[in-house]
């Protein structure tokens, strides 16, 4: 596997030149590296890196996102931050160091960096004779925010600067002041693309998720669902959900009003589902986040105001995730040998849209032209599940 050569430079002599070299490597070199090792990630999006509860004050925590090692922490004021887990001096992971108030101190030579900006604030070895401008040294850092119980990190592409205007962190839709929530996650030994198309696959339900509370294999029937394009994704248009699922039947019984469901997929990795019936609502989001090219993680968060206690809901959701996880473990076994694969109409059409959205987004970024949406307009898909 191709690796970046370490870059050494004489910081005292030519700081600004050197900084530029590190931040913007020669375009030709970057292209060559990309072609040989492109892991198929989508950069310049927010990804959940960790649960909020795992990031505690004055403690450094490691995370890996899109094969980028990160060190996460929380300053004394409670603000979360994400830095590249490598000291810009000699590359030792900053996570071996310590967090002191709002500065991370490297364990090797004690350089200290402001945790939220990455800016160096102290180099202990410098004497009064040294001309090095400490404030011009930066450790890699990423925009970092908390939402819905997660620490999100905006992953800008390697070798680029963080854009001046970073989009909003995705938020889970909620429809009342009081509600219950649940967070679950599980890892899949899969490339992000397999993780995502598995998440949106409509045909595996009756086989993988067979259970008394969801559906039986015998309940398979033909469905027609309308889809429409939305920015960076597609929407299963509002509809009354599957009549062979117990939870939806129950919801309808409780409110006596029709249930409507809206399911969206939006790049890079978000699937949201909102079920509403009268005043009752259930809202969930699953994200599939690339950790490495052969590993991704599903983070599932749900909120609801239905009178279902969390302790009743949790085992169902866990069973669901485990069934998907076991399937993906088995699939990874088959994919090791590089088999030829198929995408069929209409059951795999959402997967086709995902690949087209991703390709068109990359193309629009490459050319600087507006992104072409792969869907012309609303379309009805039919499958049996
Ligand atoms: S390697 Fe971090 S201070 Fe030297
Ligand atoms: Fe599933």
GROMACS .gro file of C-alpha atoms and ligand atoms in nm:
model
  390
    1UNK     CA    1   0.000   0.000   0.000
    2UNK     CA    2   0.126   0.345  -0.088
    3UNK     CA    3   0.210   0.567   0.204
    4UNK     CA    4   0.269   0.935   0.237
    5UNK     CA    5   0.637   1.009   0.285
    6UNK     CA    6   0.703   1.199   0.605
    7UNK     CA    7   0.763   1.566   0.535
    8UNK     CA    8   1.046   1.731   0.723
    9UNK     CA    9   1.128   2.094   0.692
   10UNK     CA   10   1.329   2.354   0.865
   11UNK     CA   11   1.060   2.538   1.052
   12UNK     CA   12   1.284   2.828   1.153
   13UNK     CA   13   1.389   2.919   0.801
   14UNK     CA   14   1.080   2.909   0.591
   15UNK     CA   15   0.771   2.861   0.793
   16UNK     CA   16   0.509   2.994   0.553
   17UNK     CA   17   0.645   2.799   0.255
   18UNK     CA   18   0.666   2.484   0.455
   19UNK     CA   19   0.316   2.521   0.592
   20UNK     CA   20   0.179   2.561   0.245
   21UNK     CA   21   0.360   2.251   0.127
   22UNK     CA   22   0.208   2.043   0.400
   23UNK     CA   23  -0.146   2.174   0.360
   24UNK     CA   24  -0.162   2.166  -0.018
   25UNK     CA   25   0.053   1.889  -0.158
   26UNK     CA   26   0.143   1.909  -0.522
   27UNK     CA   27  -0.174   1.840  -0.723
   28UNK     CA   28  -0.017   1.574  -0.945
   29UNK     CA   29   0.114   1.379  -0.645
   30UNK     CA   30  -0.226   1.392  -0.476
   31UNK     CA   31  -0.399   1.259  -0.785
   32UNK     CA   32  -0.156   0.973  -0.812
   33UNK     CA   33  -0.203   0.878  -0.447
   34UNK     CA   34  -0.581   0.909  -0.480
   35UNK     CA   35  -0.597   0.681  -0.779
   36UNK     CA   36  -0.398   0.411  -0.614
   37UNK     CA   37  -0.552   0.418  -0.273
   38UNK     CA   38  -0.891   0.589  -0.309
   39UNK     CA   39  -1.101   0.424  -0.041
   40UNK     CA   40  -1.427   0.561  -0.181
   41UNK     CA   41  -1.508   0.795   0.107
   42UNK     CA   42  -1.709   1.115   0.077
   43UNK     CA   43  -1.521   1.404   0.233
   44UNK     CA   44  -1.649   1.743   0.344
   45UNK     CA   45  -1.942   1.611   0.543
   46UNK     CA   46  -2.022   1.576   0.912
   47UNK     CA   47  -1.982   1.226   1.057
   48UNK     CA   48  -2.065   1.106   1.408
   49UNK     CA   49  -1.736   1.013   1.574
   50UNK     CA   50  -1.849   0.910   1.919
   51UNK     CA   51  -2.132   0.926   2.172
   52UNK     CA   52  -2.129   1.250   2.371
   53UNK     CA   53  -2.121   1.055   2.697
   54UNK     CA   54  -1.789   0.895   2.603
   55UNK     CA   55  -1.610   1.229   2.578
   56UNK     CA   56  -1.541   1.352   2.926
   57UNK     CA   57  -1.371   1.663   3.058
   58UNK     CA   58  -0.992   1.649   3.072
   59UNK     CA   59  -0.971   1.308   2.909
   60UNK     CA   60  -0.836   1.232   2.561
   61UNK     CA   61  -1.022   0.971   2.356
   62UNK     CA   62  -0.916   0.815   2.028
   63UNK     CA   63  -1.143   0.770   1.727
   64UNK     CA   64  -1.093   0.667   1.365
   65UNK     CA   65  -1.306   0.823   1.091
   66UNK     CA   66  -1.247   0.771   0.719
   67UNK     CA   67  -0.908   0.621   0.812
   68UNK     CA   68  -0.809   0.946   0.984
   69UNK     CA   69  -0.692   0.895   1.341
   70UNK     CA   70  -0.849   1.154   1.568
   71UNK     CA   71  -0.809   1.255   1.926
   72UNK     CA   72  -1.130   1.382   2.082
   73UNK     CA   73  -1.174   1.562   2.408
   74UNK     CA   74  -1.371   1.814   2.607
   75UNK     CA   75  -1.212   2.132   2.738
   76UNK     CA   76  -1.257   2.252   3.096
   77UNK     CA   77  -1.545   2.471   2.965
   78UNK     CA   78  -1.716   2.161   2.824
   79UNK     CA   79  -1.653   2.231   2.454
   80UNK     CA   80  -1.576   1.921   2.245
   81UNK     CA   81  -1.285   1.922   1.999
   82UNK     CA   82  -1.130   1.694   1.739
   83UNK     CA   83  -0.764   1.703   1.641
   84UNK     CA   84  -0.567   1.479   1.410
   85UNK     CA   85  -0.406   1.229   1.640
   86UNK     CA   86  -0.051   1.315   1.533
   87UNK     CA   87   0.182   1.580   1.663
   88UNK     CA   88   0.301   1.809   1.381
   89UNK     CA   89   0.653   1.790   1.525
   90UNK     CA   90   0.735   1.419   1.499
   91UNK     CA   91   0.400   1.255   1.450
   92UNK     CA   92   0.354   1.083   1.783
   93UNK     CA   93  -0.019   1.050   1.862
   94UNK     CA   94  -0.133   1.346   2.067
   95UNK     CA   95  -0.361   1.105   2.255
   96UNK     CA   96  -0.051   0.993   2.449
   97UNK     CA   97  -0.025   1.346   2.583
   98UNK     CA   98  -0.251   1.524   2.826
   99UNK     CA   99  -0.526   1.777   2.820
  100UNK     CA  100  -0.479   2.075   3.044
  101UNK     CA  101  -0.777   2.312   3.045
  102UNK     CA  102  -0.807   2.392   2.676
  103UNK     CA  103  -0.459   2.287   2.557
  104UNK     CA  104  -0.329   1.947   2.453
  105UNK     CA  105   0.031   1.883   2.554
  106UNK     CA  106   0.235   1.640   2.344
  107UNK     CA  107   0.399   1.362   2.544
  108UNK     CA  108   0.729   1.377   2.350
  109UNK     CA  109   0.865   1.734   2.370
  110UNK     CA  110   0.578   1.904   2.545
  111UNK     CA  111   0.457   2.127   2.262
  112UNK     CA  112   0.117   2.259   2.360
  113UNK     CA  113  -0.173   2.321   2.121
  114UNK     CA  114  -0.501   2.501   2.168
  115UNK     CA  115  -0.744   2.210   2.142
  116UNK     CA  116  -1.019   2.394   1.951
  117UNK     CA  117  -0.803   2.566   1.688
  118UNK     CA  118  -0.498   2.338   1.678
  119UNK     CA  119  -0.277   2.646   1.714
  120UNK     CA  120   0.051   2.591   1.896
  121UNK     CA  121   0.072   2.793   2.216
  122UNK     CA  122   0.405   2.676   2.356
  123UNK     CA  123   0.728   2.505   2.251
  124UNK     CA  124   0.917   2.449   2.576
  125UNK     CA  125   1.260   2.401   2.413
  126UNK     CA  126   1.272   2.749   2.257
  127UNK     CA  127   1.515   3.003   2.398
  128UNK     CA  128   1.502   3.380   2.376
  129UNK     CA  129   1.735   3.349   2.072
  130UNK     CA  130   1.488   3.142   1.868
  131UNK     CA  131   1.295   3.315   1.592
  132UNK     CA  132   1.033   3.045   1.531
  133UNK     CA  133   0.685   3.191   1.551
  134UNK     CA  134   0.505   2.943   1.773
  135UNK     CA  135   0.160   3.074   1.677
  136UNK     CA  136   0.221   2.980   1.315
  137UNK     CA  137   0.252   2.611   1.396
  138UNK     CA  138  -0.075   2.417   1.381
  139UNK     CA  139  -0.178   2.065   1.469
  140UNK     CA  140  -0.443   1.920   1.239
  141UNK     CA  141  -0.790   1.994   1.372
  142UNK     CA  142  -1.147   1.952   1.251
  143UNK     CA  143  -1.475   2.133   1.320
  144UNK     CA  144  -1.645   1.945   1.601
  145UNK     CA  145  -1.993   1.979   1.752
  146UNK     CA  146  -2.238   1.790   1.968
  147UNK     CA  147  -2.590   1.706   1.854
  148UNK     CA  148  -2.848   1.443   1.944
  149UNK     CA  149  -2.606   1.279   2.185
  150UNK     CA  150  -2.319   1.243   1.938
  151UNK     CA  151  -1.991   1.421   1.883
  152UNK     CA  152  -1.984   1.508   1.512
  153UNK     CA  153  -1.668   1.587   1.320
  154UNK     CA  154  -1.658   1.767   0.986
  155UNK     CA  155  -1.411   1.566   0.780
  156UNK     CA  156  -1.256   1.792   0.520
  157UNK     CA  157  -1.052   1.615   0.255
  158UNK     CA  158  -0.685   1.548   0.334
  159UNK     CA  159  -0.467   1.830   0.207
  160UNK     CA  160  -0.751   2.086   0.204
  161UNK     CA  161  -0.841   2.363   0.442
  162UNK     CA  162  -1.165   2.362   0.638
  163UNK     CA  163  -1.412   2.562   0.424
  164UNK     CA  164  -1.508   2.901   0.563
  165UNK     CA  165  -1.874   2.811   0.577
  166UNK     CA  166  -1.932   2.467   0.721
  167UNK     CA  167  -2.290   2.331   0.685
  168UNK     CA  168  -2.514   2.267   0.987
  169UNK     CA  169  -2.473   1.941   1.175
  170UNK     CA  170  -2.766   1.709   1.087
  171UNK     CA  171  -3.038   1.712   1.355
  172UNK     CA  172  -3.298   1.448   1.437
  173UNK     CA  173  -3.653   1.576   1.376
  174UNK     CA  174  -3.868   1.586   1.690
  175UNK     CA  175  -4.230   1.699   1.716
  176UNK     CA  176  -4.305   1.763   2.082
  177UNK     CA  177  -4.126   1.899   2.384
  178UNK     CA  178  -4.118   1.574   2.576
  179UNK     CA  179  -3.997   1.252   2.423
  180UNK     CA  180  -3.792   0.941   2.486
  181UNK     CA  181  -3.471   0.858   2.303
  182UNK     CA  182  -3.250   0.562   2.242
  183UNK     CA  183  -2.901   0.531   2.092
  184UNK     CA  184  -2.758   0.208   1.955
  185UNK     CA  185  -2.460   0.131   1.739
  186UNK     CA  186  -2.289  -0.163   1.581
  187UNK     CA  187  -1.989  -0.220   1.359
  188UNK     CA  188  -2.003  -0.392   1.021
  189UNK     CA  189  -1.696  -0.551   0.860
  190UNK     CA  190  -1.794  -0.389   0.533
  191UNK     CA  191  -1.703  -0.115   0.293
  192UNK     CA  192  -1.923   0.190   0.344
  193UNK     CA  193  -2.108   0.127   0.015
  194UNK     CA  194  -2.217  -0.220   0.125
  195UNK     CA  195  -2.315  -0.081   0.464
  196UNK     CA  196  -2.534   0.183   0.302
  197UNK     CA  197  -2.702  -0.027   0.036
  198UNK     CA  198  -2.770  -0.288   0.305
  199UNK     CA  199  -2.937  -0.021   0.514
  200UNK     CA  200  -3.175   0.078   0.234
  201UNK     CA  201  -3.235  -0.265   0.095
  202UNK     CA  202  -3.610  -0.331   0.091
  203UNK     CA  203  -3.602  -0.700   0.000
  204UNK     CA  204  -3.411  -0.853   0.292
  205UNK     CA  205  -3.672  -0.774   0.559
  206UNK     CA  206  -3.877  -1.095   0.542
  207UNK     CA  207  -3.561  -1.309   0.539
  208UNK     CA  208  -3.319  -1.135   0.774
  209UNK     CA  209  -3.568  -0.971   1.011
  210UNK     CA  210  -3.813  -1.257   1.054
  211UNK     CA  211  -3.971  -1.234   1.395
  212UNK     CA  212  -4.309  -1.233   1.559
  213UNK     CA  213  -4.299  -0.859   1.616
  214UNK     CA  214  -4.195  -0.754   1.271
  215UNK     CA  215  -4.294  -0.982   0.989
  216UNK     CA  216  -4.300  -1.338   0.872
  217UNK     CA  217  -4.171  -1.477   0.552
  218UNK     CA  218  -4.523  -1.582   0.460
  219UNK     CA  219  -4.638  -1.222   0.478
  220UNK     CA  220  -4.444  -1.121   0.165
  221UNK     CA  221  -4.659  -0.927  -0.074
  222UNK     CA  222  -4.618  -0.692  -0.362
  223UNK     CA  223  -4.560  -0.327  -0.282
  224UNK     CA  224  -4.559  -0.012  -0.488
  225UNK     CA  225  -4.383   0.286  -0.333
  226UNK     CA  226  -4.345   0.632  -0.470
  227UNK     CA  227  -4.005   0.801  -0.458
  228UNK     CA  228  -3.906   1.156  -0.533
  229UNK     CA  229  -3.574   1.336  -0.563
  230UNK     CA  230  -3.462   1.562  -0.277
  231UNK     CA  231  -3.132   1.754  -0.255
  232UNK     CA  232  -2.844   1.503  -0.233
  233UNK     CA  233  -3.085   1.213  -0.194
  234UNK     CA  234  -3.429   1.064  -0.241
  235UNK     CA  235  -3.750   1.031  -0.044
  236UNK     CA  236  -3.998   0.751  -0.017
  237UNK     CA  237  -4.302   0.976  -0.044
  238UNK     CA  238  -4.544   0.993   0.249
  239UNK     CA  239  -4.740   0.671   0.256
  240UNK     CA  240  -4.922   0.442   0.493
  241UNK     CA  241  -4.666   0.190   0.610
  242UNK     CA  242  -4.657  -0.180   0.564
  243UNK     CA  243  -4.965  -0.352   0.700
  244UNK     CA  244  -4.769  -0.665   0.787
  245UNK     CA  245  -4.574  -0.498   1.069
  246UNK     CA  246  -4.713  -0.515   1.421
  247UNK     CA  247  -4.575  -0.178   1.544
  248UNK     CA  248  -4.757   0.015   1.271
  249UNK     CA  249  -5.083  -0.170   1.338
  250UNK     CA  250  -5.050  -0.084   1.704
  251UNK     CA  251  -4.984   0.283   1.631
  252UNK     CA  252  -5.295   0.301   1.419
  253UNK     CA  253  -5.499   0.131   1.687
  254UNK     CA  254  -5.377   0.370   1.954
  255UNK     CA  255  -5.457   0.695   1.778
  256UNK     CA  256  -5.739   0.578   1.556
  257UNK     CA  257  -5.586   0.796   1.288
  258UNK     CA  258  -5.395   0.701   0.977
  259UNK     CA  259  -5.020   0.649   1.006
  260UNK     CA  260  -4.793   0.821   0.757
  261UNK     CA  261  -4.430   0.740   0.704
  262UNK     CA  262  -4.163   0.941   0.526
  263UNK     CA  263  -3.824   0.783   0.464
  264UNK     CA  264  -3.533   0.987   0.331
  265UNK     CA  265  -3.186   0.896   0.225
  266UNK     CA  266  -2.938   1.182   0.200
  267UNK     CA  267  -2.566   1.173   0.118
  268UNK     CA  268  -2.327   1.090   0.256
  269UNK     CA  269  -2.489   0.833   0.485
  270UNK     CA  270  -2.817   0.936   0.646
  271UNK     CA  271  -3.141   0.741   0.648
  272UNK     CA  272  -3.421   0.906   0.839
  273UNK     CA  273  -3.771   0.777   0.901
  274UNK     CA  274  -4.060   0.974   1.046
  275UNK     CA  275  -4.384   0.801   1.142
  276UNK     CA  276  -4.675   1.014   1.252
  277UNK     CA  277  -5.030   0.938   1.354
  278UNK     CA  278  -5.237   1.213   1.511
  279UNK     CA  279  -5.029   1.359   1.793
  280UNK     CA  280  -4.811   1.052   1.819
  281UNK     CA  281  -4.477   1.040   1.643
  282UNK     CA  282  -4.168   0.828   1.605
  283UNK     CA  283  -3.854   0.963   1.443
  284UNK     CA  284  -3.533   0.775   1.376
  285UNK     CA  285  -3.204   0.817   1.200
  286UNK     CA  286  -2.942   0.567   1.102
  287UNK     CA  287  -2.604   0.678   0.977
  288UNK     CA  288  -2.340   0.448   0.834
  289UNK     CA  289  -1.998   0.595   0.896
  290UNK     CA  290  -1.677   0.474   0.735
  291UNK     CA  291  -1.412   0.386   0.992
  292UNK     CA  292  -1.172   0.215   0.752
  293UNK     CA  293  -1.230   0.094   0.398
  294UNK     CA  294  -1.319  -0.247   0.540
  295UNK     CA  295  -1.512  -0.134   0.847
  296UNK     CA  296  -1.810   0.089   0.905
  297UNK     CA  297  -2.040   0.164   1.194
  298UNK     CA  298  -2.415   0.208   1.215
  299UNK     CA  299  -2.531   0.468   1.464
  300UNK     CA  300  -2.902   0.450   1.527
  301UNK     CA  301  -3.089   0.714   1.722
  302UNK     CA  302  -3.464   0.726   1.772
  303UNK     CA  303  -3.701   0.959   1.953
  304UNK     CA  304  -4.074   0.915   2.016
  305UNK     CA  305  -4.364   1.037   2.224
  306UNK     CA  306  -4.559   0.710   2.204
  307UNK     CA  307  -4.625   0.541   2.535
  308UNK     CA  308  -4.356   0.277   2.470
  309UNK     CA  309  -4.095   0.270   2.744
  310UNK     CA  310  -3.732   0.266   2.632
  311UNK     CA  311  -3.669  -0.069   2.803
  312UNK     CA  312  -3.932  -0.232   2.582
  313UNK     CA  313  -3.809  -0.077   2.261
  314UNK     CA  314  -3.439  -0.140   2.316
  315UNK     CA  315  -3.439  -0.521   2.276
  316UNK     CA  316  -3.636  -0.496   1.950
  317UNK     CA  317  -3.400  -0.240   1.803
  318UNK     CA  318  -3.100  -0.439   1.921
  319UNK     CA  319  -3.232  -0.758   1.764
  320UNK     CA  320  -3.283  -0.574   1.438
  321UNK     CA  321  -2.931  -0.436   1.433
  322UNK     CA  322  -2.783  -0.770   1.530
  323UNK     CA  323  -2.966  -0.942   1.244
  324UNK     CA  324  -2.821  -0.689   0.999
  325UNK     CA  325  -2.476  -0.720   1.154
  326UNK     CA  326  -2.476  -1.101   1.130
  327UNK     CA  327  -2.579  -1.078   0.766
  328UNK     CA  328  -2.301  -0.832   0.687
  329UNK     CA  329  -2.045  -1.056   0.861
  330UNK     CA  330  -2.156  -1.342   0.638
  331UNK     CA  331  -2.151  -1.118   0.332
  332UNK     CA  332  -1.794  -1.005   0.409
  333UNK     CA  333  -1.692  -1.371   0.403
  334UNK     CA  334  -1.821  -1.399   0.046
  335UNK     CA  335  -1.683  -1.064  -0.069
  336UNK     CA  336  -1.329  -1.163   0.029
  337UNK     CA  337  -1.311  -1.362  -0.293
  338UNK     CA  338  -1.422  -1.074  -0.514
  339UNK     CA  339  -1.735  -1.228  -0.665
  340UNK     CA  340  -1.931  -1.056  -0.942
  341UNK     CA  341  -2.238  -0.882  -0.805
  342UNK     CA  342  -2.573  -0.765  -0.942
  343UNK     CA  343  -2.815  -0.481  -0.882
  344UNK     CA  344  -3.166  -0.555  -1.004
  345UNK     CA  345  -3.474  -0.344  -1.071
  346UNK     CA  346  -3.678  -0.240  -0.876
  347UNK     CA  347  -3.563  -0.389  -0.545
  348UNK     CA  348  -3.208  -0.252  -0.589
  349UNK     CA  349  -3.301   0.075  -0.752
  350UNK     CA  350  -3.229   0.271  -0.434
  351UNK     CA  351  -2.878   0.125  -0.432
  352UNK     CA  352  -2.836   0.237  -0.793
  353UNK     CA  353  -2.948   0.587  -0.698
  354UNK     CA  354  -2.700   0.591  -0.411
  355UNK     CA  355  -2.409   0.503  -0.642
  356UNK     CA  356  -2.527   0.759  -0.899
  357UNK     CA  357  -2.568   1.032  -0.636
  358UNK     CA  358  -2.222   0.965  -0.506
  359UNK     CA  359  -2.063   0.967  -0.852
  360UNK     CA  360  -2.250   1.282  -0.956
  361UNK     CA  361  -2.153   1.463  -0.638
  362UNK     CA  362  -1.785   1.381  -0.692
  363UNK     CA  363  -1.813   1.489  -1.054
  364UNK     CA  364  -1.974   1.821  -0.961
  365UNK     CA  365  -1.702   1.887  -0.706
  366UNK     CA  366  -1.434   1.800  -0.960
  367UNK     CA  367  -1.573   2.025  -1.231
  368UNK     CA  368  -1.724   2.296  -1.011
  369UNK     CA  369  -2.059   2.257  -1.191
  370UNK     CA  370  -2.397   2.198  -1.021
  371UNK     CA  371  -2.468   1.841  -0.924
  372UNK     CA  372  -2.690   1.645  -1.162
  373UNK     CA  373  -2.958   1.448  -0.978
  374UNK     CA  374  -2.994   1.091  -1.107
  375UNK     CA  375  -3.377   1.108  -1.081
  376UNK     CA  376  -3.584   1.313  -1.328
  377UNK     CA  377  -3.887   1.325  -1.102
  378UNK     CA  378  -4.119   1.106  -0.896
  379UNK     CA  379  -4.112   0.737  -0.980
  380UNK     CA  380  -4.295   0.431  -0.849
  381UNK     CA  381  -4.092   0.125  -0.758
  382UNK     CA  382  -4.244  -0.220  -0.716
  383UNK     CA  383  -4.107  -0.513  -0.528
  384UNK     CA  384  -4.225  -0.797  -0.306
  385UNK     CA  385  -4.129  -0.795   0.061
  386LIG     S1  386   0.664   1.506   1.883
  386LIG    FE1  387   0.519   1.628   1.980
  386LIG     S2  388   0.637   1.777   2.072
  386LIG    FE2  389   0.780   1.666   1.963
  387LIG    FE1  390  -3.196  -0.469   0.789
   0.00000   0.00000   0.00000
